[in-house]
CSV table of C-alpha atoms in Angstrom, one decimal:
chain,number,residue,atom,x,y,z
A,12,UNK,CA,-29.5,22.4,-31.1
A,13,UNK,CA,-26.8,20.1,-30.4
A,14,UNK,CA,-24.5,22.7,-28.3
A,15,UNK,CA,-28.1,23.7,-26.2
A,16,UNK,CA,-28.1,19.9,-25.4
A,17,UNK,CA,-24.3,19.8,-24.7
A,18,UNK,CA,-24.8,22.5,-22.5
A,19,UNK,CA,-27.7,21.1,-20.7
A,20,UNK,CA,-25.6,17.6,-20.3
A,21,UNK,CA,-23.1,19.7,-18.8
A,22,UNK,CA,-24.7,22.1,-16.4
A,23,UNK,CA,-26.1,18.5,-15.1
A,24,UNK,CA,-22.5,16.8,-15.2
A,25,UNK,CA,-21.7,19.8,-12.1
A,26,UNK,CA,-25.3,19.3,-10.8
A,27,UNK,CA,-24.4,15.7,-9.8
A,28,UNK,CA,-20.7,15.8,-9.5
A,29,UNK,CA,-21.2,17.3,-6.4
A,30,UNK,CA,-18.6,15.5,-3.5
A,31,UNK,CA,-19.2,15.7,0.4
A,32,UNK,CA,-16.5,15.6,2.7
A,33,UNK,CA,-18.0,13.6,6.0
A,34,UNK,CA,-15.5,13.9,8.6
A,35,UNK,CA,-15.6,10.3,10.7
A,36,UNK,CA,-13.8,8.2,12.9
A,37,UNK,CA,-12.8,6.0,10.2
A,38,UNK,CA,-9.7,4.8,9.2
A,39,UNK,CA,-8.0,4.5,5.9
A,40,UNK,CA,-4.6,3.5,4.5
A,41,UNK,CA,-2.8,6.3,3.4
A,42,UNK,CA,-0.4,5.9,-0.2
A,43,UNK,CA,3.3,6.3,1.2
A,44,UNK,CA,4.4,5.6,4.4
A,45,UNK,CA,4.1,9.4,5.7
A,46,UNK,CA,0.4,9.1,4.9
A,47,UNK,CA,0.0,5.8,6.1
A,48,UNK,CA,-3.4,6.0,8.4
A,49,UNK,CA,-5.2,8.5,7.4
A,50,UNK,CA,-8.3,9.4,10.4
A,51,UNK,CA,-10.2,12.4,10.2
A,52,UNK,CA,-8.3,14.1,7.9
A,53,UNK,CA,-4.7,13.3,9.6
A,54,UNK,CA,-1.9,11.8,8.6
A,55,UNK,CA,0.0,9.4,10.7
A,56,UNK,CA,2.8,7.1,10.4
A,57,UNK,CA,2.7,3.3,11.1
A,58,UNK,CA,4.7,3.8,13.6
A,59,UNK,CA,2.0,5.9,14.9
A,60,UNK,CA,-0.8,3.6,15.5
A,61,UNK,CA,-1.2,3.9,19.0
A,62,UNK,CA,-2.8,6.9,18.4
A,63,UNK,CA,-5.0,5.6,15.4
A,64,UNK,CA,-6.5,2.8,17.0
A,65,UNK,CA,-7.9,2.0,20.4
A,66,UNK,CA,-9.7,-1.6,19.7
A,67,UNK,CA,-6.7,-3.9,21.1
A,68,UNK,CA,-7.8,-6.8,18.7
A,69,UNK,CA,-7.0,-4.1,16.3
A,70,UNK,CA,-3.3,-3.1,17.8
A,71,UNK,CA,-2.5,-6.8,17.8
A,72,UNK,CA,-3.0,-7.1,14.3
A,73,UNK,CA,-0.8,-4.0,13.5
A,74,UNK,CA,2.0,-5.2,16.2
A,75,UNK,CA,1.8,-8.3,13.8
A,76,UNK,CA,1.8,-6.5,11.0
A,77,UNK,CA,5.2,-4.7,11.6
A,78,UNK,CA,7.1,-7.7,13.4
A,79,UNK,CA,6.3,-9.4,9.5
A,80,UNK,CA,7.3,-6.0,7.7
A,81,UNK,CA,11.0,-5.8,10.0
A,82,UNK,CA,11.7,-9.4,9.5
A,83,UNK,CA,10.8,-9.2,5.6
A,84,UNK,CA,13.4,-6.3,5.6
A,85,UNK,CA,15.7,-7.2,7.4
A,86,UNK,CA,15.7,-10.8,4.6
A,87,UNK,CA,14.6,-8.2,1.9
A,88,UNK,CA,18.3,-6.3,3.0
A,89,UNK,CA,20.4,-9.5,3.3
A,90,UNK,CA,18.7,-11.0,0.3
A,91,UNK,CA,19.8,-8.2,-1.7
A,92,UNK,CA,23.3,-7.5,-0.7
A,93,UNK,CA,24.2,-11.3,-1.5
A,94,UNK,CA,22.7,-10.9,-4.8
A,95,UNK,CA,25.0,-7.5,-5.5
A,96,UNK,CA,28.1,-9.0,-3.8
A,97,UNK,CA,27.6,-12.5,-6.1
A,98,UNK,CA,27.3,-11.1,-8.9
A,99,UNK,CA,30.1,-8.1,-8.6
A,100,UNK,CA,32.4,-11.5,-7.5
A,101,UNK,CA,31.5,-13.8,-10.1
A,102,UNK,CA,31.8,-10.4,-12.7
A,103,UNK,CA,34.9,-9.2,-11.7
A,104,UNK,CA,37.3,-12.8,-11.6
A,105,UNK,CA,39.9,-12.0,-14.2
A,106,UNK,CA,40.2,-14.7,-16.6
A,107,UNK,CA,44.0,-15.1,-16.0
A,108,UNK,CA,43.2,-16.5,-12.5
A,109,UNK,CA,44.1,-20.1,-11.8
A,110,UNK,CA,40.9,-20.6,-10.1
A,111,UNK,CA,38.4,-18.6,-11.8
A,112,UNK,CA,36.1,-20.9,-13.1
A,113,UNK,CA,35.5,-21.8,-9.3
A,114,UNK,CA,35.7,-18.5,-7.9
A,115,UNK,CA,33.0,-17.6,-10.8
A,116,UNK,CA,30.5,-20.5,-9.6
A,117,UNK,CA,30.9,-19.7,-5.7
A,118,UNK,CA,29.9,-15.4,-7.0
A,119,UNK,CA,26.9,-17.3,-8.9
A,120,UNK,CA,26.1,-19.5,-5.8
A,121,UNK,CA,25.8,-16.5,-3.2
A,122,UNK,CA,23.5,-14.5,-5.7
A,123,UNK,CA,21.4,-17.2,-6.1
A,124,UNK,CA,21.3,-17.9,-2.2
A,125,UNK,CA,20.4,-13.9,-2.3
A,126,UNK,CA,17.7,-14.4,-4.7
A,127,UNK,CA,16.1,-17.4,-2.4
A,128,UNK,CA,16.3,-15.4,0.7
A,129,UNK,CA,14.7,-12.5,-0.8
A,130,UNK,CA,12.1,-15.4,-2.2
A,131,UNK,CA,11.8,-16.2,1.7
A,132,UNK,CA,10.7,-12.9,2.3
A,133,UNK,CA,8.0,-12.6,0.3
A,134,UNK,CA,5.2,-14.3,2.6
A,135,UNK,CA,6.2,-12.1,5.1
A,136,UNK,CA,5.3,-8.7,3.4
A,137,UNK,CA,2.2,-10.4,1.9
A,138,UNK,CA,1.4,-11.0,5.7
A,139,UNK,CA,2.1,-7.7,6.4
A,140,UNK,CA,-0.1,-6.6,4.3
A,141,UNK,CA,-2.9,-8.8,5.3
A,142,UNK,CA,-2.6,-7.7,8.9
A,143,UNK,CA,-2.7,-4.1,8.1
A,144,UNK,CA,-6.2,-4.6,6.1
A,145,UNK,CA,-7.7,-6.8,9.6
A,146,UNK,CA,-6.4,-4.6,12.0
A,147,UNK,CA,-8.2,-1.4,9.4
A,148,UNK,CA,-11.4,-3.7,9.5
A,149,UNK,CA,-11.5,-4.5,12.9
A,150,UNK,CA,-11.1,-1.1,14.1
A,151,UNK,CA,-13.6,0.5,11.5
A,152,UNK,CA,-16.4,-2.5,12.5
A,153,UNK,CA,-16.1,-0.9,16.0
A,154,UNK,CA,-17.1,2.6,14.6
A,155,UNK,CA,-20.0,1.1,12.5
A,156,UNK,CA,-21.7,4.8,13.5
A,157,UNK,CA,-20.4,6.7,10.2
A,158,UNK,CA,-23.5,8.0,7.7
A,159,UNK,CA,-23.7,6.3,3.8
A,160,UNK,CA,-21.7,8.0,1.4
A,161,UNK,CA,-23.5,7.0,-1.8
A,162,UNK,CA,-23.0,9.2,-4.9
A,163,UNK,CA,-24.6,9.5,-8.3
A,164,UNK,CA,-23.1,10.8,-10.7
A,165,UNK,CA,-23.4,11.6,-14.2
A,166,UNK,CA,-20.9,11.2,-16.8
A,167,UNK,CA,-20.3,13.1,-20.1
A,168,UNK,CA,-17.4,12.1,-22.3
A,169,UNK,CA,-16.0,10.7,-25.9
A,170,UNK,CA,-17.8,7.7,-25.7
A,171,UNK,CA,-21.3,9.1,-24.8
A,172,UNK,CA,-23.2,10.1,-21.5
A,173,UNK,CA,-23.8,7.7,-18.5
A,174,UNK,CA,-24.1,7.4,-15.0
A,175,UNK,CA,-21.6,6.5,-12.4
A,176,UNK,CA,-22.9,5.3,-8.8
A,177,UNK,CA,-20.2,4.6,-6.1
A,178,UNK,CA,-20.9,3.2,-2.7
């Protein structure tokens, strides 16, 4: 009796786990940056975006976007080789050096200096990302045309039997 209904919960697992591809003009964001937009099934790169999106509201918000992405890198960069080069400095003074409590403290004071401007760059790719999500949005609101991609589905594992309904 109980592998009939096991088998029955199954066969109705695969009746509902049934997934439709709908090819629109929507846009997603991709995982890495050689997937970043993803449209109709195609991968494009952010540098790419002129031929992902045609709103201009939506291309303002992108050219946003990566102006606050290079500046946070070009800190991020900075940011991190004074951290490395402050602490290599203030690592490496041999103790036997007249000034090497001082030539310590100034290693310490660049990677800290490091650590602020990589602290300064923060906002930026927080910005970056923002932008990227508005520009997705506004874009996407102008193609408001794609069909409802409701599921039900029904799921069968250790902790019992339930359904699952995304939207």
């Amino acid at each position: 009796m109980k592998k009939t209904t096991l088998l029955l919960l199954l066969l109705g697992n695969f009746a509902f786990a049934q997934q439709t591809e709908i090819l629109s003009n929507e846009i997603t964001l991709g995982k890495n940056s050689q997937r970043f937009f993803i449209k109709e099934n195609k991968d494009y790169r952010l540098s790419e975006y002129k031929q992902v999106f045609s709103n201009p509201e939506a291309i303002s918000y992108i050219k946003r976007a990566r102006t606050n992405k290079t500046f946070g890198d070009i800190l991020g960069y900075i940011g991190g080789f004074g951290i490395g080069y402050g602490v290599a400095s203030a690592v490496s003074v041999k103790s036997s050096d007249p000034n090497y409590k001082s030539k310590r403290k100034d290693g310490w004071v660049i990677a800290g200096a490091g650590l602020g401007v990589i602290g300064a760059s923060i906002p930026l790719y927080l910005s970056f990302g923002k932008n990227i999500k508005k520009g997705i949005e506004t874009e996407n609101g102008q193609n408001s045309t794609s069909l409802s991609t409701t599921q039900l589905n029904l799921i069968v594992n250790d902790n019992g039997a339930g359904f699952s309904l995304t939207f």
